Every structure is written in structure tokens, then in C-alpha cells.
PDB file of C-alpha atoms in Angstrom:
ATOM      1  CA  MET A   1     141.221 142.534 167.673  1.00 43.00           C
ATOM      2  CA  SER A   2     142.500 141.138 164.520  1.00 43.00           C
ATOM      3  CA  THR A   3     142.165 140.702 160.759  1.00 48.00           C
ATOM      4  CA  ALA A   4     142.168 137.214 161.100  1.00 41.00           C
ATOM      5  CA  GLY A   5     144.792 136.722 158.369  1.00 43.00           C
ATOM      6  CA  LEU A   6     142.099 139.768 156.810  1.00 48.00           C
ATOM      7  CA  PHE A   7     141.091 138.745 153.234  1.00 45.00           C
ATOM      8  CA  SER A   8     143.035 135.866 153.487  1.00 48.00           C
ATOM      9  CA  ASP A   9     142.373 132.034 152.961  1.00 56.00           C
ATOM     10  CA  ASP A  10     145.545 129.983 152.904  1.00 61.00           C
ATOM     11  CA  GLU A  11     143.952 126.891 152.678  1.00 62.00           C
ATOM     12  CA  ALA A  12     141.744 127.631 149.705  1.00 65.00           C
ATOM     13  CA  HIS A  13     144.739 129.704 147.929  1.00 67.00           C
ATOM     14  CA  HIS A  14     146.636 126.874 148.000  1.00 69.00           C
ATOM     15  CA  LYS A  15     144.136 124.514 146.315  1.00 68.00           C
ATOM     16  CA  ILE A  16     143.201 127.105 143.679  1.00 73.00           C
ATOM     17  CA  ALA A  17     146.859 127.502 143.158  1.00 71.00           C
ATOM     18  CA  ALA A  18     147.350 123.537 142.733  1.00 71.00           C
ATOM     19  CA  LEU A  19     144.551 123.648 140.540  1.00 72.00           C
ATOM     20  CA  GLN A  20     145.811 125.961 138.322  1.00 72.00           C
ATOM     21  CA  GLN A  21     149.010 124.156 137.829  1.00 75.00           C
ATOM     22  CA  GLN A  22     147.236 120.989 137.048  1.00 73.00           C
ATOM     23  CA  ILE A  23     145.404 122.870 134.280  1.00 73.00           C
ATOM     24  CA  GLN A  24     148.180 124.591 132.722  1.00 75.00           C
ATOM     25  CA  GLY A  25     150.004 120.768 132.725  1.00 73.00           C
ATOM     26  CA  MET A  26     146.753 119.851 131.298  1.00 71.00           C
ATOM     27  CA  GLU A  27     146.382 122.320 128.618  1.00 72.00           C
ATOM     28  CA  GLU A  28     150.030 121.685 127.413  1.00 76.00           C
ATOM     29  CA  ARG A  29     149.037 117.944 127.015  1.00 73.00           C
ATOM     30  CA  VAL A  30     145.824 118.512 124.902  1.00 70.00           C
ATOM     31  CA  ALA A  31     147.770 121.147 122.749  1.00 72.00           C
ATOM     32  CA  GLN A  32     150.647 118.273 122.238  1.00 74.00           C
ATOM     33  CA  MET A  33     147.962 116.139 121.416  1.00 70.00           C
ATOM     34  CA  GLU A  34     145.690 118.620 119.162  1.00 68.00           C
ATOM     35  CA  ASN A  35     149.615 118.379 117.321  1.00 70.00           C
ATOM     36  CA  THR A  36     150.024 115.197 117.039  1.00 69.00           C
ATOM     37  CA  THR A  37     146.180 114.455 115.609  1.00 63.00           C
ATOM     38  CA  ARG A  38     147.417 115.467 112.761  1.00 58.00           C
ATOM     39  CA  SER A  39     149.177 113.255 111.608  1.00 59.00           C
ATOM     40  CA  GLN A  40     148.089 110.292 113.741  1.00 59.00           C
ATOM     41  CA  GLY A  41     144.823 110.402 112.924  1.00 56.00           C
ATOM     42  CA  VAL A  42     141.448 110.584 114.603  1.00 55.00           C
ATOM     43  CA  GLY A  43     142.736 107.821 117.193  1.00 57.00           C
ATOM     44  CA  VAL A  44     143.301 110.370 119.977  1.00 60.00           C
ATOM     45  CA  LEU A  45     139.794 112.017 120.001  1.00 64.00           C
ATOM     46  CA  SER A  46     138.190 110.696 122.734  1.00 67.00           C
ATOM     47  CA  GLN A  47     141.468 110.999 124.870  1.00 67.00           C
ATOM     48  CA  LEU A  48     141.015 114.728 123.774  1.00 66.00           C
ATOM     49  CA  ASP A  49     137.499 114.908 124.907  1.00 69.00           C
ATOM     50  CA  ALA A  50     138.484 113.089 128.141  1.00 71.00           C
ATOM     51  CA  LEU A  51     141.297 116.095 129.345  1.00 71.00           C
ATOM     52  CA  LYS A  52     138.812 118.634 128.210  1.00 70.00           C
ATOM     53  CA  SER A  53     136.305 117.214 130.174  1.00 69.00           C
ATOM     54  CA  ASP A  54     138.708 117.123 133.198  1.00 70.00           C
ATOM     55  CA  LEU A  55     139.578 120.778 132.593  1.00 68.00           C
ATOM     56  CA  ALA A  56     136.055 121.857 132.364  1.00 69.00           C
ATOM     57  CA  ALA A  57     135.799 120.154 135.904  1.00 68.00           C
ATOM     58  CA  LEU A  58     138.795 121.610 137.502  1.00 66.00           C
ATOM     59  CA  ARG A  59     138.041 125.318 136.481  1.00 66.00           C
ATOM     60  CA  GLY A  60     134.810 124.446 138.391  1.00 64.00           C
ATOM     61  CA  GLN A  61     136.560 123.782 141.059  1.00 62.00           C
ATOM     62  CA  ILE A  62     138.473 127.185 140.452  1.00 64.00           C
ATOM     63  CA  GLU A  63     135.156 128.879 140.795  1.00 58.00           C
ATOM     64  CA  VAL A  64     133.915 127.056 143.810  1.00 59.00           C
ATOM     65  CA  HIS A  65     136.861 128.023 145.693  1.00 55.00           C
ATOM     66  CA  THR A  66     136.998 131.698 144.539  1.00 58.00           C
ATOM     67  CA  HIS A  67     133.723 131.938 145.855  1.00 48.00           C
ATOM     68  CA  ASP A  68     134.144 130.743 149.478  1.00 54.00           C
ATOM     69  CA  ILE A  69     137.094 133.160 149.600  1.00 59.00           C
ATOM     70  CA  GLU A  70     135.426 136.014 148.158  1.00 54.00           C
ATOM     71  CA  THR A  71     132.578 135.525 150.718  1.00 52.00           C
ATOM     72  CA  THR A  72     134.760 134.733 153.530  1.00 55.00           C
ATOM     73  CA  GLN A  73     136.444 137.670 152.817  1.00 57.00           C
ATOM     74  CA  LYS A  74     133.409 139.637 152.794  1.00 54.00           C
ATOM     75  CA  ARG A  75     132.355 138.483 156.365  1.00 53.00           C
ATOM     76  CA  GLN A  76     135.496 138.992 157.979  1.00 58.00           C
ATOM     77  CA  ARG A  77     135.773 142.817 156.496  1.00 58.00           C
ATOM     78  CA  ASP A  78     132.396 143.659 157.833  1.00 57.00           C
ATOM     79  CA  LEU A  79     133.004 141.969 161.385  1.00 56.00           C
ATOM     80  CA  TYR A  80     136.143 143.616 161.109  1.00 61.00           C
ATOM     81  CA  VAL A  81     134.944 146.989 160.236  1.00 64.00           C
ATOM     82  CA  ASP A  82     132.551 147.204 162.802  1.00 59.00           C
ATOM     83  CA  LEU A  83     134.668 146.240 165.672  1.00 60.00           C
ATOM     84  CA  ASP A  84     136.936 149.073 164.540  1.00 66.00           C
ATOM     85  CA  SER A  85     134.296 151.319 165.181  1.00 60.00           C
ATOM     86  CA  ARG A  86     132.713 149.452 168.259  1.00 57.00           C
ATOM     87  CA  LEU A  87     136.389 150.059 169.833  1.00 58.00           C
ATOM     88  CA  ARG A  88     136.288 153.472 169.034  1.00 59.00           C
ATOM     89  CA  LYS A  89     133.472 154.239 170.816  1.00 56.00           C
ATOM     90  CA  LEU A  90     134.056 152.050 174.016  1.00 54.00           C
ATOM     91  CA  GLU A  91     137.520 154.066 173.850  1.00 49.00           C
ATOM     92  CA  ASN A  92     135.821 157.527 173.961  1.00 50.00           C
ATOM     93  CA  VAL A  93     133.655 156.160 176.776  1.00 47.00           C
ATOM     94  CA  GLY A  94     136.438 155.041 178.289  1.00 45.00           C
ATOM     95  CA  GLY A  95     137.784 158.555 178.969  1.00 39.00           C
ATOM     96  CA  VAL A  96     139.861 159.309 176.222  1.00 38.00           C
ATOM     97  CA  ALA A  97     140.063 162.785 174.714  1.00 38.00           C
ATOM     98  CA  ALA A  98     137.928 163.803 171.941  1.00 36.00           C
ATOM     99  CA  ASP A  99     135.801 166.195 170.453  1.00 37.00           C
ATOM    100  CA  ALA A 100     132.729 164.074 169.595  1.00 35.00           C
ATOM    101  CA  PRO A 101     131.922 160.466 170.578  1.00 33.00           C
ATOM    102  CA  GLY A 102     133.325 157.700 168.456  1.00 34.00           C
ATOM    103  CA  GLN A 103     135.542 160.176 167.102  1.00 34.00           C
ATOM    104  CA  VAL A 104     138.817 158.275 168.887  1.00 34.00           C
ATOM    105  CA  ASP A 105     140.551 155.014 167.211  1.00 37.00           C
ATOM    106  CA  SER A 106     142.132 152.474 168.706  1.00 35.00           C
ATOM    107  CA  ALA A 107     145.573 152.798 166.840  1.00 36.00           C
ATOM    108  CA  LYS A 108     146.545 155.607 169.311  1.00 36.00           C
ATOM    109  CA  PRO A 109     150.571 155.033 169.680  1.00 37.00           C
ATOM    110  CA  ALA A 110     152.494 155.018 172.527  1.00 37.00           C
ATOM    111  CA  SER A 111     154.194 158.358 173.840  1.00 36.00           C
ATOM    112  CA  SER A 112     157.445 157.443 172.121  1.00 38.00           C
ATOM    113  CA  ASP A 113     155.685 157.775 168.829  1.00 41.00           C
ATOM    114  CA  PRO A 114     156.388 160.916 166.956  1.00 44.00           C
ATOM    115  CA  ALA A 115     152.898 160.971 165.963  1.00 42.00           C
ATOM    116  CA  PRO A 116     149.726 161.956 165.791  1.00 48.00           C
ATOM    117  CA  VAL A 117     149.098 163.922 168.834  1.00 48.00           C
ATOM    118  CA  GLY A 118     146.525 166.487 170.059  1.00 54.00           C
ATOM    119  CA  THR A 119     141.931 165.144 169.521  1.00 75.00           C
ATOM    120  CA  VAL A 120     140.449 163.954 166.703  1.00 79.00           C
ATOM    121  CA  THR A 121     137.995 166.383 165.837  1.00 86.00           C
ATOM    122  CA  ALA A 122     134.963 166.215 164.325  1.00 86.00           C
ATOM    123  CA  ASP A 123     135.887 166.617 160.507  1.00 88.00           C
ATOM    124  CA  GLU A 124     138.671 164.329 160.839  1.00 90.00           C
ATOM    125  CA  SER A 125     136.209 161.819 162.151  1.00 88.00           C
ATOM    126  CA  SER A 126     133.792 162.420 159.937  1.00 90.00           C
ATOM    127  CA  ALA A 127     136.635 161.822 156.838  1.00 93.00           C
ATOM    128  CA  TYR A 128     137.816 158.579 158.444  1.00 92.00           C
ATOM    129  CA  ASP A 129     134.465 157.402 158.672  1.00 91.00           C
ATOM    130  CA  ALA A 130     133.676 158.397 154.842  1.00 93.00           C
ATOM    131  CA  ALA A 131     136.861 156.311 153.765  1.00 94.00           C
ATOM    132  CA  LEU A 132     136.265 153.224 155.861  1.00 91.00           C
ATOM    133  CA  GLY A 133     132.578 153.135 154.268  1.00 91.00           C
ATOM    134  CA  LEU A 134     134.022 152.846 150.614  1.00 93.00           C
ATOM    135  CA  PHE A 135     136.178 150.024 152.280  1.00 92.00           C
ATOM    136  CA  LYS A 136     133.235 148.541 153.614  1.00 89.00           C
ATOM    137  CA  SER A 137     131.229 148.623 150.511  1.00 90.00           C
ATOM    138  CA  GLY A 138     134.354 146.996 148.720  1.00 89.00           C
ATOM    139  CA  ASN A 139     135.768 150.129 146.724  1.00 94.00           C
ATOM    140  CA  TYR A 140     139.268 150.078 147.533  1.00 95.00           C
ATOM    141  CA  GLN A 141     140.587 152.137 145.216  1.00 96.00           C
ATOM    142  CA  GLY A 142     137.971 154.845 146.168  1.00 97.00           C
ATOM    143  CA  ALA A 143     139.255 153.989 150.029  1.00 96.00           C
ATOM    144  CA  ILE A 144     143.171 154.519 149.021  1.00 97.00           C
ATOM    145  CA  ASP A 145     142.179 157.682 147.377  1.00 97.00           C
ATOM    146  CA  SER A 146     140.110 158.958 150.752  1.00 97.00           C
ATOM    147  CA  PHE A 147     142.603 157.354 152.943  1.00 96.00           C
ATOM    148  CA  GLN A 148     145.839 158.884 151.361  1.00 97.00           C
ATOM    149  CA  SER A 149     144.092 162.154 151.122  1.00 96.00           C
ATOM    150  CA  PHE A 150     143.005 162.060 154.774  1.00 96.00           C
ATOM    151  CA  VAL A 151     146.546 161.472 155.756  1.00 95.00           C
ATOM    152  CA  GLY A 152     147.786 164.174 153.474  1.00 94.00           C
ATOM    153  CA  VAL A 153     145.479 166.723 155.114  1.00 94.00           C
ATOM    154  CA  HIS A 154     145.825 165.098 158.716  1.00 92.00           C
ATOM    155  CA  PRO A 155     149.441 163.941 158.852  1.00 89.00           C
ATOM    156  CA  ASN A 156     149.073 163.849 162.858  1.00 89.00           C
ATOM    157  CA  SER A 157     145.842 162.407 164.007  1.00 90.00           C
ATOM    158  CA  GLN A 158     145.317 160.049 166.019  1.00 89.00           C
ATOM    159  CA  LEU A 159     143.615 158.295 163.326  1.00 91.00           C
ATOM    160  CA  ALA A 160     146.799 158.621 160.759  1.00 92.00           C
ATOM    161  CA  PRO A 161     148.096 154.825 161.481  1.00 92.00           C
ATOM    162  CA  SER A 162     144.538 152.861 161.498  1.00 92.00           C
ATOM    163  CA  ALA A 163     144.439 155.173 157.649  1.00 94.00           C
ATOM    164  CA  TYR A 164     147.235 153.833 156.760  1.00 96.00           C
ATOM    165  CA  TYR A 165     146.674 150.259 157.737  1.00 94.00           C
ATOM    166  CA  TRP A 166     143.419 150.736 155.653  1.00 95.00           C
ATOM    167  CA  ILE A 167     145.025 151.655 152.714  1.00 96.00           C
ATOM    168  CA  GLY A 168     147.797 148.704 152.938  1.00 95.00           C
ATOM    169  CA  ASN A 169     144.439 146.422 153.143  1.00 93.00           C
ATOM    170  CA  SER A 170     142.887 147.822 150.126  1.00 95.00           C
ATOM    171  CA  TYR A 171     145.779 147.491 148.308  1.00 95.00           C
ATOM    172  CA  PHE A 172     145.954 143.697 149.140  1.00 94.00           C
ATOM    173  CA  ASN A 173     142.294 143.714 148.317  1.00 92.00           C
ATOM    174  CA  LEU A 174     143.487 144.999 144.701  1.00 94.00           C
ATOM    175  CA  ARG A 175     146.736 142.234 144.723  1.00 92.00           C
ATOM    176  CA  ASP A 176     148.782 144.793 144.691  1.00 95.00           C
ATOM    177  CA  TYR A 177     151.036 143.266 147.438  1.00 95.00           C
ATOM    178  CA  LYS A 178     154.177 145.692 147.067  1.00 96.00           C
ATOM    179  CA  SER A 179     152.066 148.698 147.820  1.00 97.00           C
ATOM    180  CA  ALA A 180     150.090 146.779 150.551  1.00 96.00           C
ATOM    181  CA  ILE A 181     153.238 146.370 152.324  1.00 97.00           C
ATOM    182  CA  ALA A 182     154.789 149.635 151.374  1.00 97.00           C
ATOM    183  CA  ASN A 183     152.103 151.438 153.336  1.00 96.00           C
ATOM    184  CA  GLN A 184     151.613 149.218 156.266  1.00 96.00           C
ATOM    185  CA  GLN A 185     155.302 148.884 156.894  1.00 96.00           C
ATOM    186  CA  LYS A 186     155.031 153.135 157.425  1.00 95.00           C
ATOM    187  CA  LEU A 187     152.372 152.257 160.275  1.00 95.00           C
ATOM    188  CA  VAL A 188     154.700 149.792 161.916  1.00 96.00           C
ATOM    189  CA  SER A 189     158.012 152.032 161.376  1.00 95.00           C
ATOM    190  CA  GLN A 190     156.018 155.792 162.051  1.00 93.00           C
ATOM    191  CA  TYR A 191     153.655 154.361 164.721  1.00 93.00           C
ATOM    192  CA  PRO A 192     155.075 151.333 166.757  1.00 93.00           C
ATOM    193  CA  GLY A 193     153.371 151.490 169.353  1.00 91.00           C
ATOM    194  CA  SER A 194     150.206 151.843 167.246  1.00 90.00           C
ATOM    195  CA  THR A 195     147.876 148.886 168.518  1.00 90.00           C
ATOM    196  CA  LYS A 196     147.132 148.277 164.822  1.00 91.00           C
ATOM    197  CA  VAL A 197     150.747 147.345 163.919  1.00 95.00           C
ATOM    198  CA  PRO A 198     150.261 143.189 165.332  1.00 93.00           C
ATOM    199  CA  ASP A 199     147.354 142.945 162.177  1.00 93.00           C
ATOM    200  CA  ALA A 200     149.633 145.299 159.936  1.00 94.00           C
ATOM    201  CA  MET A 201     151.866 142.768 160.694  1.00 95.00           C
ATOM    202  CA  LEU A 202     149.835 139.591 159.779  1.00 93.00           C
ATOM    203  CA  ASN A 203     148.583 141.534 156.277  1.00 94.00           C
ATOM    204  CA  ILE A 204     152.289 142.084 155.458  1.00 95.00           C
ATOM    205  CA  ALA A 205     152.934 138.163 155.999  1.00 94.00           C
ATOM    206  CA  SER A 206     149.558 137.864 153.651  1.00 92.00           C
ATOM    207  CA  CYS A 207     150.720 139.919 150.963  1.00 94.00           C
ATOM    208  CA  GLN A 208     154.919 137.964 151.529  1.00 93.00           C
ATOM    209  CA  GLN A 209     153.372 134.829 150.687  1.00 90.00           C
ATOM    210  CA  GLY A 210     150.880 136.286 147.619  1.00 90.00           C
ATOM    211  CA  LEU A 211     153.918 137.694 146.608  1.00 92.00           C
ATOM    212  CA  GLY A 212     155.592 134.048 146.478  1.00 90.00           C
ATOM    213  CA  ASP A 213     157.854 134.548 149.367  1.00 91.00           C
ATOM    214  CA  ALA A 214     156.943 131.927 152.022  1.00 90.00           C
ATOM    215  CA  SER A 215     160.689 132.735 153.511  1.00 92.00           C
ATOM    216  CA  GLU A 216     159.568 136.460 154.287  1.00 94.00           C
ATOM    217  CA  ALA A 217     155.804 135.509 155.691  1.00 93.00           C
ATOM    218  CA  LYS A 218     157.431 133.134 157.912  1.00 93.00           C
ATOM    219  CA  LYS A 219     159.956 135.402 159.450  1.00 95.00           C
ATOM    220  CA  THR A 220     157.321 138.227 159.849  1.00 96.00           C
ATOM    221  CA  LEU A 221     154.931 135.551 161.320  1.00 95.00           C
ATOM    222  CA  LYS A 222     157.296 134.813 163.650  1.00 95.00           C
ATOM    223  CA  ASN A 223     158.262 138.095 164.288  1.00 96.00           C
ATOM    224  CA  ILE A 224     154.697 138.781 165.224  1.00 95.00           C
ATOM    225  CA  VAL A 225     154.772 135.993 167.918  1.00 95.00           C
ATOM    226  CA  SER A 226     158.038 137.349 169.453  1.00 96.00           C
ATOM    227  CA  LYS A 227     156.763 140.742 169.704  1.00 95.00           C
ATOM    228  CA  TYR A 228     153.405 140.513 170.566  1.00 95.00           C
ATOM    229  CA  PRO A 229     152.992 137.064 171.928  1.00 93.00           C
ATOM    230  CA  LEU A 230     149.254 138.462 173.634  1.00 92.00           C
ATOM    231  CA  SER A 231     147.432 139.661 170.244  1.00 90.00           C
ATOM    232  CA  ASN A 232     144.871 137.937 168.834  1.00 89.00           C
ATOM    233  CA  ALA A 233     147.826 138.245 165.430  1.00 90.00           C
ATOM    234  CA  ALA A 234     150.028 136.242 167.254  1.00 92.00           C
ATOM    235  CA  GLU A 235     147.287 133.611 167.835  1.00 92.00           C
ATOM    236  CA  LEU A 236     146.637 133.872 164.017  1.00 90.00           C
ATOM    237  CA  ALA A 237     150.280 133.792 163.211  1.00 92.00           C
ATOM    238  CA  LYS A 238     150.862 130.806 165.364  1.00 93.00           C
ATOM    239  CA  LYS A 239     148.289 128.901 163.185  1.00 90.00           C
ATOM    240  CA  ARG A 240     149.715 129.773 160.138  1.00 88.00           C
ATOM    241  CA  LEU A 241     153.406 128.736 161.220  1.00 90.00           C
ATOM    242  CA  ALA A 242     151.524 125.126 162.335  1.00 89.00           C
ATOM    243  CA  SER A 243     150.165 124.735 159.002  1.00 82.00           C
ATOM    244  CA  THR A 244     153.262 124.939 157.159  1.00 75.00           C
ATOM    245  CA  LYS A 245     155.734 122.489 159.042  1.00 64.00           C
TER     246      LYS A 245
END
């Protein structure tokens, strides 16, 4: 299971960035022409009108791409949250010790991890699901606050790695890429055996791209492929690497 480059549509983002650069250049030309109009008369007014029309069209394209990204992100978010919940229930049915159905998350780390330990209590599961519900509804700041409260109260919970994962993705959606990276790195460093590590690294790569650090993003994607070759995240990482060649 993977975030599928969760909440990232690289091609659409590249298109938007290119359009924004075009708009910036055209706005500068419009400003220059408006300045020269005063000294050269009205001969350039038709050119100004044409440029302004082009600007309006470009802004319209950006709105379309932005809407497409938001629609895709919502669809991916709903799908992944649903899969996350189903996997927890399946693992519980498969014999993982827990106090109630659906209380064990897929992020249970290997025995080499310092934490979490023990089983998931009903209170932990309820608090986690409530925070996840905020994320699914698009209340990212609320999800951050709730998940941070969760790890504060239950630092050794089996759900702690997942909590950091969703904190990171919430920050990503708020475009606070540095905070997103910091929380995903907590997951990677503190819970190296968690099944969510590859997805966390994929989100880190998306954040690095958001910060304009294509070189680091490429390194992260290569690490995913190298360290977790059988994960869905690795397949997505390969596609991203191929698209950058």
C-alpha cells in the first residue's frame, strides 16, 4: 500500500509552474508597454489588450490544473485512508493481539525498533481514528493537533509511526514542506521497521520537490528503490525517476 505520491501530481505541478513563469514574464511586458504608452501614444494599446487576453487565458489554465490536482488528491486521500483502516482490521483478524477489532495499525515496527510495544487499547484506537477522520475531511491543522496530542499521550503506541506519517502528510497539504519532512524523518529514524517507511520517504521526496530541491528528491527516490524494491512506493519512485530523465 502506498500514498501513490500522495497528494502530488508532478506533471500538473510542472505545468502550473511553467504557466506561472509565462504569466510573470507577460506581466512584466505589460508593465513595460504601459510605461512606454505614455510617451509613444496609443499605438501599442492593441498589443496590450492582446497580452492581457493571453494572461487571462493562462490564469484560466492554472485554475483548471489546480482543480484537477485537488480532485485527484481528494480521491487518493480517501482511497488511502480507507485502505489504511481496512489493513488494520485485517491484521487484527490475522491474529495480531489487540483489545478490540481494528485496533492494530499496519505500521507495527520490527523487533529492532525501540518502540512501540504492547497492544493497542480502545482509547488509543478511538483517538487515532478521530484524528484520521479530521485528515480525511481536509482539516489538516486539526489532524496535526490531534495526532501530535496522540503521540504525546501514547508515545509507545503501535499507532505512533502512523501518527507521525499522517502529521507529515497534513503538513504537506498545508505546503509546510520542512515540517512535513521533519515528521516523516521521525518515522523513518525512530521506527525503521514500520511498513509506512517507504511511503514516508516518498512523501519526503514530494516535499523536496516542493522546495525546489530536485537533486535531493532524486536521491530519496533512488533510496526507496534500493532499500524497499518490493514496495508500491518503489514502483512509484521508479516512475518519477523515469519522468525526470
